[in-house]
Coordinates of C-alpha atoms and ligand atoms in Angstrom, one line a residue:
M1 CA 3.4 -24.0 20.2
T2 CA 5.7 -24.3 17.2
Q3 CA 9.4 -24.1 18.2
I4 CA 11.2 -21.8 15.9
Q5 CA 14.9 -22.3 15.3
L6 CA 17.1 -19.6 13.8
Y7 CA 20.7 -19.4 12.7
N8 CA 22.4 -16.7 14.8
T9 CA 25.4 -14.9 13.2
L10 CA 26.5 -13.9 16.7
T11 CA 26.9 -17.4 18.0
R12 CA 27.4 -19.1 14.6
T13 CA 24.9 -21.8 15.5
K14 CA 21.2 -22.6 14.9
E15 CA 19.4 -21.9 18.1
K16 CA 15.9 -22.4 19.6
F17 CA 14.2 -19.1 19.5
A18 CA 12.9 -17.9 22.8
P19 CA 11.5 -14.4 22.8
I20 CA 12.3 -12.0 25.6
D21 CA 8.5 -11.4 25.9
A22 CA 6.2 -13.7 24.0
D23 CA 3.5 -11.1 24.1
N24 CA 5.8 -8.5 22.5
V25 CA 8.2 -10.2 20.0
R26 CA 10.4 -7.5 18.5
M27 CA 12.4 -7.4 15.3
Y28 CA 14.5 -4.7 13.6
V29 CA 15.6 -4.8 10.0
C30 CA 17.8 -2.2 8.4
G31 CA 15.9 -0.4 5.7
P32 CA 16.8 1.5 2.5
T33 CA 18.8 4.6 2.1
V34 CA 16.4 6.6 0.0
Y35 CA 18.1 8.2 -3.0
D36 CA 17.4 5.8 -5.9
Y37 CA 15.2 2.9 -6.9
A38 CA 15.6 -0.4 -4.9
H39 CA 17.5 -3.0 -7.0
I40 CA 16.5 -6.7 -6.9
G41 CA 19.2 -7.5 -4.4
N42 CA 17.7 -5.0 -2.0
A43 CA 14.4 -6.9 -2.2
R44 CA 16.0 -10.0 -0.8
P45 CA 16.2 -9.0 2.9
V46 CA 12.7 -7.5 2.6
I47 CA 11.2 -10.8 1.3
V48 CA 13.2 -13.0 3.7
F49 CA 12.3 -11.0 6.8
D50 CA 8.7 -10.6 5.6
V51 CA 8.4 -14.4 5.7
L52 CA 10.0 -14.5 9.2
Y53 CA 7.5 -11.7 10.3
R54 CA 4.6 -13.8 8.9
L55 CA 5.9 -16.9 10.7
L56 CA 6.3 -15.0 14.0
R57 CA 2.8 -13.5 13.7
H58 CA 1.4 -17.0 13.0
V59 CA 3.2 -18.5 16.1
Y60 CA 2.9 -15.6 18.6
G61 CA -0.3 -13.8 17.3
T62 CA -0.5 -10.9 14.9
E63 CA -0.8 -8.3 17.7
H64 CA 2.2 -9.7 19.6
V65 CA 4.9 -9.0 17.0
V66 CA 6.5 -5.6 16.3
Y67 CA 8.6 -5.3 13.1
V68 CA 10.6 -2.1 12.7
R69 CA 12.2 -1.3 9.4
N70 CA 13.8 2.2 9.2
I71 CA 14.2 4.6 6.3
T72 CA 17.6 6.2 6.1
D73 CA 16.8 9.7 4.8
V74 CA 20.0 11.4 5.8
D75 CA 23.2 10.3 4.0
D76 CA 25.8 12.0 1.8
K77 CA 24.6 10.1 -1.2
I78 CA 21.2 11.6 -0.8
N79 CA 22.7 15.1 -0.7
A80 CA 24.7 14.5 -3.8
R81 CA 21.6 13.2 -5.6
A82 CA 19.4 16.1 -4.4
V83 CA 21.9 18.7 -5.7
K84 CA 22.3 16.9 -9.0
E85 CA 18.6 16.6 -9.6
H86 CA 17.5 20.0 -8.3
P87 CA 20.5 22.4 -8.6
K88 CA 18.3 25.5 -8.2
M89 CA 16.1 24.3 -5.3
E90 CA 16.8 25.1 -1.7
L91 CA 18.8 22.1 -0.3
N92 CA 16.4 20.9 2.3
A93 CA 13.5 21.1 -0.1
A94 CA 15.5 19.2 -2.7
I95 CA 16.4 16.5 -0.2
R96 CA 12.8 16.2 0.9
E97 CA 11.7 15.8 -2.7
V98 CA 14.2 13.0 -3.4
T99 CA 13.6 11.1 -0.2
E100 CA 9.8 11.3 -0.3
R101 CA 9.7 10.2 -3.9
T102 CA 12.2 7.3 -3.4
A103 CA 10.5 6.2 -0.2
S104 CA 7.0 6.0 -1.8
Q105 CA 8.5 4.1 -4.8
Y106 CA 10.1 1.7 -2.4
R107 CA 6.9 1.0 -0.6
K108 CA 5.1 0.5 -3.9
D109 CA 7.8 -2.0 -5.1
M110 CA 7.8 -3.9 -1.9
L111 CA 4.0 -4.3 -1.8
S112 CA 4.1 -5.5 -5.4
L113 CA 6.4 -8.3 -4.2
G114 CA 3.8 -9.4 -1.7
N115 CA 5.5 -8.0 1.4
L116 CA 3.5 -6.7 4.4
D117 CA 4.3 -3.2 5.6
P118 CA 6.4 -3.3 8.8
T119 CA 4.6 -2.3 12.0
I120 CA 6.7 0.9 12.3
E121 CA 8.7 2.6 9.6
P122 CA 10.7 5.4 11.3
R123 CA 12.7 8.0 9.5
A124 CA 16.2 8.9 10.6
T125 CA 15.4 12.6 10.4
D126 CA 12.6 12.2 12.9
N127 CA 15.0 10.7 15.4
I128 CA 17.9 13.2 15.4
A129 CA 17.2 14.2 19.1
E130 CA 17.4 10.6 20.2
M131 CA 20.7 10.1 18.4
I132 CA 22.1 13.2 20.1
V133 CA 21.1 11.9 23.5
M134 CA 22.8 8.6 22.8
I135 CA 26.0 10.2 21.6
E136 CA 26.1 12.4 24.8
T137 CA 25.8 9.2 26.8
L138 CA 28.6 7.5 24.9
I139 CA 30.9 10.6 25.5
E140 CA 29.9 10.6 29.2
K141 CA 30.8 6.9 29.6
D142 CA 34.2 7.4 27.8
H143 CA 33.2 5.4 24.8
A144 CA 33.4 8.4 22.4
Y145 CA 35.5 11.5 22.0
I146 CA 35.5 14.7 20.0
A147 CA 38.3 15.2 17.4
G148 CA 38.8 17.0 14.1
G149 CA 35.2 18.3 13.9
E150 CA 33.7 14.8 14.6
V151 CA 32.5 12.8 17.4
L152 CA 34.0 9.3 17.2
F153 CA 33.4 6.0 18.8
D154 CA 36.4 4.6 20.5
V155 CA 36.6 1.0 19.5
N156 CA 39.3 0.2 22.0
S157 CA 36.9 1.2 24.8
M158 CA 34.9 -2.0 24.3
A159 CA 36.4 -5.3 25.2
D160 CA 34.6 -7.5 22.8
Y161 CA 34.3 -5.2 19.8
G162 CA 34.4 -7.4 16.7
K163 CA 32.6 -10.4 18.2
L164 CA 29.7 -10.3 15.7
S165 CA 31.8 -10.2 12.6
N166 CA 34.4 -12.5 14.4
R167 CA 37.4 -10.5 13.3
N168 CA 40.0 -8.8 15.3
L169 CA 40.7 -5.1 14.7
D170 CA 43.6 -5.6 12.3
E171 CA 41.6 -7.9 10.1
M172 CA 38.7 -5.5 10.1
L173 CA 40.8 -2.6 9.1
A174 CA 42.4 -4.5 6.2
G175 CA 38.9 -5.5 5.0
A176 CA 37.3 -2.1 5.3
R177 CA 40.4 -0.3 3.9
V178 CA 39.9 2.4 6.5
E179 CA 42.2 5.3 5.8
V180 CA 44.5 6.2 8.7
E181 CA 43.3 9.6 9.8
A182 CA 45.4 11.6 12.1
H183 CA 42.6 12.8 14.4
K184 CA 41.5 9.2 15.3
K185 CA 42.9 7.4 18.3
S186 CA 42.6 4.2 16.4
P187 CA 42.0 3.8 12.7
G188 CA 38.8 1.7 13.4
D189 CA 37.1 4.5 15.3
F190 CA 33.9 5.5 13.5
V191 CA 31.9 8.6 13.2
L192 CA 28.9 9.3 15.4
W193 CA 28.5 12.9 14.5
K194 CA 30.2 15.2 11.9
L195 CA 30.0 18.9 11.2
S196 CA 28.2 20.1 8.1
D197 CA 29.0 23.0 5.8
E198 CA 26.4 25.2 4.3
N199 CA 25.8 22.7 1.5
Q200 CA 25.0 19.8 3.8
P201 CA 21.9 19.2 5.9
A202 CA 22.5 20.2 9.5
W203 CA 21.0 20.0 12.9
K204 CA 22.0 21.8 16.1
S205 CA 24.0 19.8 18.6
P206 CA 26.3 20.3 21.5
W207 CA 29.2 19.7 19.0
G208 CA 28.0 22.3 16.5
R209 CA 25.7 22.2 13.5
G210 CA 26.1 18.8 11.9
R211 CA 24.6 15.4 11.0
P212 CA 24.8 11.9 12.4
G213 CA 26.9 9.0 11.1
W214 CA 25.0 6.1 9.6
H215 CA 25.3 3.5 12.3
I216 CA 24.0 5.6 15.2
E217 CA 20.6 6.0 13.3
C218 CA 19.7 2.3 13.8
S219 CA 20.9 2.3 17.4
A220 CA 18.7 5.2 18.2
M221 CA 15.6 4.1 16.3
S222 CA 15.7 0.5 17.5
Q223 CA 15.9 1.8 21.1
R224 CA 13.1 4.2 20.7
Y225 CA 10.7 1.8 19.1
I226 CA 11.6 -1.6 20.5
G227 CA 13.9 -1.0 23.5
K228 CA 17.5 -1.4 24.6
H229 CA 17.4 -5.2 24.2
F230 CA 15.2 -6.9 21.6
D231 CA 14.8 -10.3 19.9
I232 CA 15.9 -10.2 16.3
H233 CA 18.1 -7.9 14.2
G234 CA 18.3 -8.5 10.5
G235 CA 19.8 -7.4 7.2
G236 CA 22.0 -8.5 4.3
I237 CA 25.3 -10.3 5.0
D238 CA 27.2 -7.2 3.8
L239 CA 25.9 -5.3 6.9
V240 CA 27.6 -7.6 9.4
F241 CA 30.7 -5.4 9.2
P242 CA 30.9 -2.5 9.8
H243 CA 27.3 -1.5 10.2
H244 CA 25.9 -4.1 12.6
E245 CA 29.2 -4.5 14.5
N246 CA 29.1 -0.7 15.1
E247 CA 25.4 -0.6 16.0
L248 CA 25.9 -3.3 18.5
A249 CA 28.9 -1.5 20.0
Q250 CA 27.0 1.8 20.3
S251 CA 23.9 0.3 21.9
R252 CA 25.6 -2.0 24.3
C253 CA 28.1 0.7 25.5
A254 CA 25.4 3.4 25.8
H255 CA 23.0 1.2 27.7
G256 CA 25.5 -1.0 29.6
T257 CA 23.8 -4.2 28.3
S258 CA 25.2 -7.5 27.4
H259 CA 23.1 -7.8 24.2
M260 CA 21.5 -5.4 21.7
A261 CA 19.5 -8.2 19.9
N262 CA 19.5 -11.8 20.9
V263 CA 19.5 -13.1 17.3
W264 CA 21.4 -11.5 14.4
M265 CA 20.2 -12.8 11.0
H266 CA 21.8 -12.1 7.6
N267 CA 20.6 -13.1 4.2
G268 CA 23.0 -14.2 1.5
F269 CA 23.8 -12.1 -1.6
L270 CA 22.1 -12.2 -5.0
Q271 CA 24.0 -12.3 -8.3
I272 CA 22.6 -11.9 -11.8
E273 CA 23.3 -14.7 -14.3
G274 CA 26.4 -15.7 -12.5
E275 CA 27.8 -12.2 -12.0
K276 CA 27.9 -9.6 -9.4
M277 CA 25.2 -7.1 -10.2
S278 CA 26.7 -3.7 -11.1
K279 CA 26.0 -0.7 -13.2
S280 CA 29.3 -1.0 -15.0
L281 CA 28.6 -4.6 -16.1
G282 CA 25.2 -3.6 -17.5
N283 CA 23.4 -6.2 -15.4
F284 CA 21.9 -3.9 -12.8
Y285 CA 18.1 -4.3 -12.4
T286 CA 15.7 -2.4 -10.2
V287 CA 12.6 -4.0 -8.9
A288 CA 10.6 -1.6 -11.1
D289 CA 12.7 -2.7 -14.2
L290 CA 11.7 -6.3 -13.6
L291 CA 8.0 -5.6 -12.8
E292 CA 7.4 -3.0 -15.5
T293 CA 9.9 -3.3 -18.4
K294 CA 11.3 -6.0 -20.6
K295 CA 14.9 -5.3 -19.7
F296 CA 15.5 -8.7 -18.1
G297 CA 14.7 -11.9 -20.1
A298 CA 12.8 -9.8 -22.7
R299 CA 9.6 -9.7 -20.7
A300 CA 8.1 -8.2 -17.5
W301 CA 7.7 -10.4 -14.5
P302 CA 4.8 -10.5 -12.0
G303 CA 5.7 -9.7 -8.4
E304 CA 4.6 -13.1 -7.2
V305 CA 7.1 -14.8 -9.6
L306 CA 10.0 -12.6 -8.4
R307 CA 9.0 -13.4 -4.8
L308 CA 8.9 -17.1 -5.3
A309 CA 12.2 -17.0 -7.3
M310 CA 13.8 -15.5 -4.3
L311 CA 12.2 -17.9 -1.8
M312 CA 13.2 -21.1 -3.7
T313 CA 16.6 -20.8 -2.0
N314 CA 17.3 -20.9 1.7
H315 CA 17.9 -17.4 3.0
R316 CA 21.6 -17.7 4.0
E317 CA 22.7 -19.2 0.6
P318 CA 23.7 -17.0 -2.3
I319 CA 21.2 -16.8 -5.1
D320 CA 22.0 -16.8 -8.8
F321 CA 19.1 -14.8 -10.3
T322 CA 18.5 -16.1 -13.8
K323 CA 15.8 -16.1 -16.4
K324 CA 15.6 -19.9 -15.9
R325 CA 14.9 -19.5 -12.2
L326 CA 12.1 -17.0 -12.9
E327 CA 10.6 -19.4 -15.5
E328 CA 10.8 -22.2 -13.0
A329 CA 9.1 -20.1 -10.3
E330 CA 6.3 -19.1 -12.7
K331 CA 5.8 -22.8 -13.6
N332 CA 5.6 -23.8 -10.0
L333 CA 3.1 -21.0 -9.2
T334 CA 0.9 -22.0 -12.1
R335 CA 1.0 -25.6 -11.1
W336 CA 0.1 -24.9 -7.5
K337 CA -2.7 -22.4 -8.4
S338 CA -4.2 -24.8 -11.1
A339 CA -4.1 -27.6 -8.5
M340 CA -6.2 -25.7 -6.1
L341 CA -8.9 -25.3 -8.7
K342 CA -8.6 -28.9 -10.0
L343 CA -8.9 -30.2 -6.4
G344 CA -12.2 -28.4 -6.0
L345 CA -11.6 -24.9 -4.5
S346 CA -13.7 -22.1 -5.7
F347 CA -12.8 -18.5 -4.9
S348 CA -16.3 -17.1 -4.9
E349 CA -17.2 -14.4 -2.4
K350 CA -19.2 -16.9 -0.2
N351 CA -15.9 -18.8 0.5
R352 CA -13.8 -15.7 1.2
E353 CA -13.9 -15.8 5.0
E354 CA -13.5 -19.5 5.3
Y355 CA -10.5 -19.7 2.9
Q356 CA -8.8 -16.6 4.4
A357 CA -8.9 -18.4 7.7
L358 CA -7.0 -21.4 6.4
G359 CA -3.6 -22.0 7.8
P360 CA -0.5 -24.0 6.8
C361 CA 0.0 -27.7 7.2
S362 CA 2.0 -28.7 10.2
K363 CA 4.8 -30.3 8.1
L364 CA 5.3 -27.1 6.1
L365 CA 5.2 -25.1 9.3
A366 CA 7.9 -27.3 10.8
H367 CA 10.1 -26.7 7.7
L368 CA 9.5 -23.0 7.9
A369 CA 10.3 -22.9 11.6
N370 CA 13.5 -24.7 10.9
D371 CA 15.5 -21.6 10.1
L372 CA 13.2 -20.8 7.2
N373 CA 14.0 -24.0 5.4
M374 CA 12.5 -23.1 2.0
S375 CA 13.6 -26.2 0.1
G376 CA 11.5 -28.2 2.6
V377 CA 8.6 -25.7 2.2
V378 CA 8.7 -25.9 -1.6
A379 CA 8.7 -29.7 -1.5
E380 CA 5.7 -29.6 0.8
L381 CA 3.8 -27.3 -1.6
H382 CA 4.5 -29.7 -4.5
R383 CA 3.4 -32.6 -2.4
H384 CA 0.0 -31.0 -1.7
A385 CA -0.4 -29.9 -5.4
G386 CA 0.1 -33.6 -6.3
G387 CA -2.6 -34.7 -3.9
D388 CA -6.1 -35.8 -5.0
K389 CA -8.3 -34.4 -2.3
E390 CA -9.9 -31.0 -1.6
H391 CA -8.1 -31.2 1.7
N392 CA -4.8 -30.9 -0.1
A393 CA -6.0 -27.8 -1.9
R394 CA -7.0 -26.2 1.3
R395 CA -3.6 -26.9 2.8
L396 CA -1.9 -25.6 -0.3
F397 CA -3.9 -22.4 -0.2
G398 CA -3.5 -21.9 3.6
S399 CA 0.3 -22.5 3.3
M400 CA 0.8 -20.2 0.3
Q401 CA -1.3 -17.6 1.9
L402 CA 0.9 -17.6 5.1
L403 CA 4.0 -17.3 2.9
G404 CA 2.5 -14.3 1.0
M405 CA 2.6 -16.2 -2.2
V406 CA -1.1 -15.9 -3.0
T407 CA -4.1 -14.0 -1.8
F408 CA -7.8 -14.7 -2.1
D409 CA -8.1 -11.8 -4.6
G410 CA -5.2 -13.1 -6.7
M411 CA -6.8 -16.6 -6.8
Q412 CA -10.2 -15.1 -7.7
A413 CA -8.6 -13.4 -10.7
F414 CA -6.8 -16.6 -11.6
E415 CA -10.0 -18.6 -11.5
E416 CA -11.9 -16.1 -13.6
A417 CA -9.1 -16.1 -16.2
Q418 CA -9.1 -19.9 -16.3
N419 CA -12.9 -20.0 -16.7
A420 CA -12.8 -17.4 -19.5
G421 CA -10.4 -19.6 -21.4
P422 CA -7.5 -18.2 -23.3
S423 CA -8.1 -14.5 -24.1
H424 CA -7.2 -13.1 -27.4
D425 CA -3.9 -11.8 -25.9
N426 CA -3.3 -15.1 -24.4
S427 CA -3.9 -17.0 -27.7
D428 CA -1.3 -14.7 -29.4
Q429 CA 1.1 -15.6 -26.7
I430 CA 0.4 -19.3 -27.1
E431 CA 0.9 -19.1 -30.9
V432 CA 4.3 -17.4 -30.3
K433 CA 5.3 -20.2 -27.9
I434 CA 4.2 -22.9 -30.3
A435 CA 6.1 -21.4 -33.1
A436 CA 9.2 -21.2 -31.0
R437 CA 8.8 -24.8 -30.0
L438 CA 8.5 -25.9 -33.6
A439 CA 11.7 -24.1 -34.4
H440 CA 13.4 -25.9 -31.6
L441 CA 12.0 -29.3 -32.8
N442 CA 13.2 -28.6 -36.4
S443 CA 16.7 -27.9 -35.0
K444 CA 16.5 -31.0 -32.9
E445 CA 16.8 -29.0 -29.7
W446 CA 14.6 -31.4 -27.7
G447 CA 15.2 -30.0 -24.3
E448 CA 14.2 -26.5 -25.2
A449 CA 11.1 -27.8 -27.0
D450 CA 10.1 -29.9 -24.0
A451 CA 10.5 -26.9 -21.7
I452 CA 8.0 -24.9 -23.8
R453 CA 5.6 -27.8 -23.9
D454 CA 5.7 -28.0 -20.1
E455 CA 5.1 -24.3 -19.9
L456 CA 2.0 -24.6 -22.1
T457 CA 0.8 -27.6 -20.2
A458 CA 1.1 -25.5 -17.0
M459 CA -1.1 -22.9 -18.7
G460 CA -3.7 -25.6 -19.4
I461 CA -2.9 -26.0 -23.1
K462 CA -2.8 -29.4 -24.7
L463 CA -0.6 -29.8 -27.8
K464 CA -1.2 -32.2 -30.7
D465 CA 1.8 -32.7 -33.0
G466 CA 1.3 -33.8 -36.6
K467 CA 2.5 -33.3 -40.2
D468 CA 0.9 -31.4 -43.0
E469 CA 0.5 -32.7 -46.6
V470 CA 4.1 -31.9 -47.5
G471 CA 5.5 -33.4 -44.4
N472 CA 6.3 -30.3 -42.3
R473 CA 5.7 -30.5 -38.6
V474 CA 2.5 -28.7 -37.4
T475 CA 1.1 -28.4 -34.0
N476 CA -2.6 -27.9 -33.0
W477 CA -3.6 -26.9 -29.6
E478 CA -6.7 -26.9 -27.4
V479 CA -7.5 -25.9 -23.9
E480 CA -7.6 -28.8 -21.5
Ligands
LIG1 P1 21.8 -0.8 1.0 O1 20.8 0.2 0.4 O2 23.0 -1.0 0.2 O3 22.1 -0.5 2.5 O4 21.1 -2.2 1.0 C1 19.8 -2.4 1.6 C2 19.7 -3.8 2.0 O5 19.8 -4.7 0.8 C3 20.7 -4.3 3.0 O6 20.1 -5.2 3.9 C4 21.7 -5.0 2.1 O7 22.4 -6.0 2.8 C5 20.8 -5.7 1.1 N1 21.5 -6.0 -0.2 C6 22.1 -5.1 -1.0 N2 22.6 -5.7 -2.2 C7 22.2 -7.0 -2.1 C8 22.4 -8.2 -2.9 N3 23.0 -8.1 -4.1 N4 21.9 -9.3 -2.5 C9 21.2 -9.4 -1.3 N5 21.0 -8.4 -0.5 C10 21.5 -7.2 -0.8
LIG2 ZN1 21.0 -0.5 10.5

């Protein structure tokens, strides 16, 4: 069996992965707070943990892996959005409208990026009773107390609070800029339950009508669906503190366990063209913007290109998301897909079952199992694409299929488009590219001109440069 190794934030080392129960491998990843479109940064943990989910399924068997990704549908940002969008609607109805719409947009966006649905996608609002039970337990065990209309977790009641983020309380407080509030025993104490007024969603509880804090949601949902102690907990690096530190504290203290999850994994952050993505800088892009509009790089981008662009970097490193990166991803995809056809694969119905059963090559699998070493994976895909046997093409398809980079249907469409030759649309696009390349040649911008020629070569277009009667550069083209 392939030995997976994963970098664990908790121990700060890469460790051999040993599931608690190999017949029931369990992973929890913090999902979206549903009040607005997901931005491209939010897509990174989804893609990274989708690849891990696919790897786990490959190694342990599809039916032996459970992946839970929650939907946070109770949050003060949601209330604010609901009131703003639907000022005349009854609050609960307005909240439901915003959360339902946002959650279905999220699902659509994530599917467009080639991600599988998680096994279970629980909603916080369906798990309020579980949260209340957990808070009661924490109060009983003296890990929580009631003060100022809130139930608070007492961080000093847990000896190794801070171990995950590796900070002592003073450092954490400085980092989180927690306001000193008079009713707290310690400024680091965080909210488990807070009272609601008539303009806030509310559930009955032993402490009055109120709503849960954010962290308790994930502790309650993970326990309900995958137990008190599970294998992997994931999210973006910004969640280490306070969210994961607090989840871990709640779960361990409520259950009296030494671990919540054995492995804690965190993806690095994504920037846009060298800058932190933010609305105020005007460089904020939703997944839907990139898929459907021309806001970024003056064109729309296919989901598979966005996915590969994300996967060309190892998951813990930061990503600089640039137009150049997307172009490179597109070029790689075209190269790999063309290679499969050139090396003799044909995506006709009679081959469907056989091809869909193809798996990855062992070298690629070894890179993937090595803490999702994507640079090794990408090199291996290039190696197969450069091969000269049908065997290489089979490995290439089997590997890309495992990674969610291609599907049989996608390849079928690609093959049909290749056989049909450049369509009218396509030939317009080609003429535009050739004109742009000529302009670069005339300005002696050789690098830019070469990049366009490479792009066209990848599309199967061969260029012939020449001069007309008066000595101007002209370029003719044909399909290879
Ligand atoms: P949020 O809705 O802010 O809780 O984010 C949802 C998920 O997206 C979390 O796992 C975050 O860590 C992750 N995330 C948010 N922004 C970025 C970013 N710029 N790059 C990578 N991951 C991000
Ligand atoms: Zn969470």
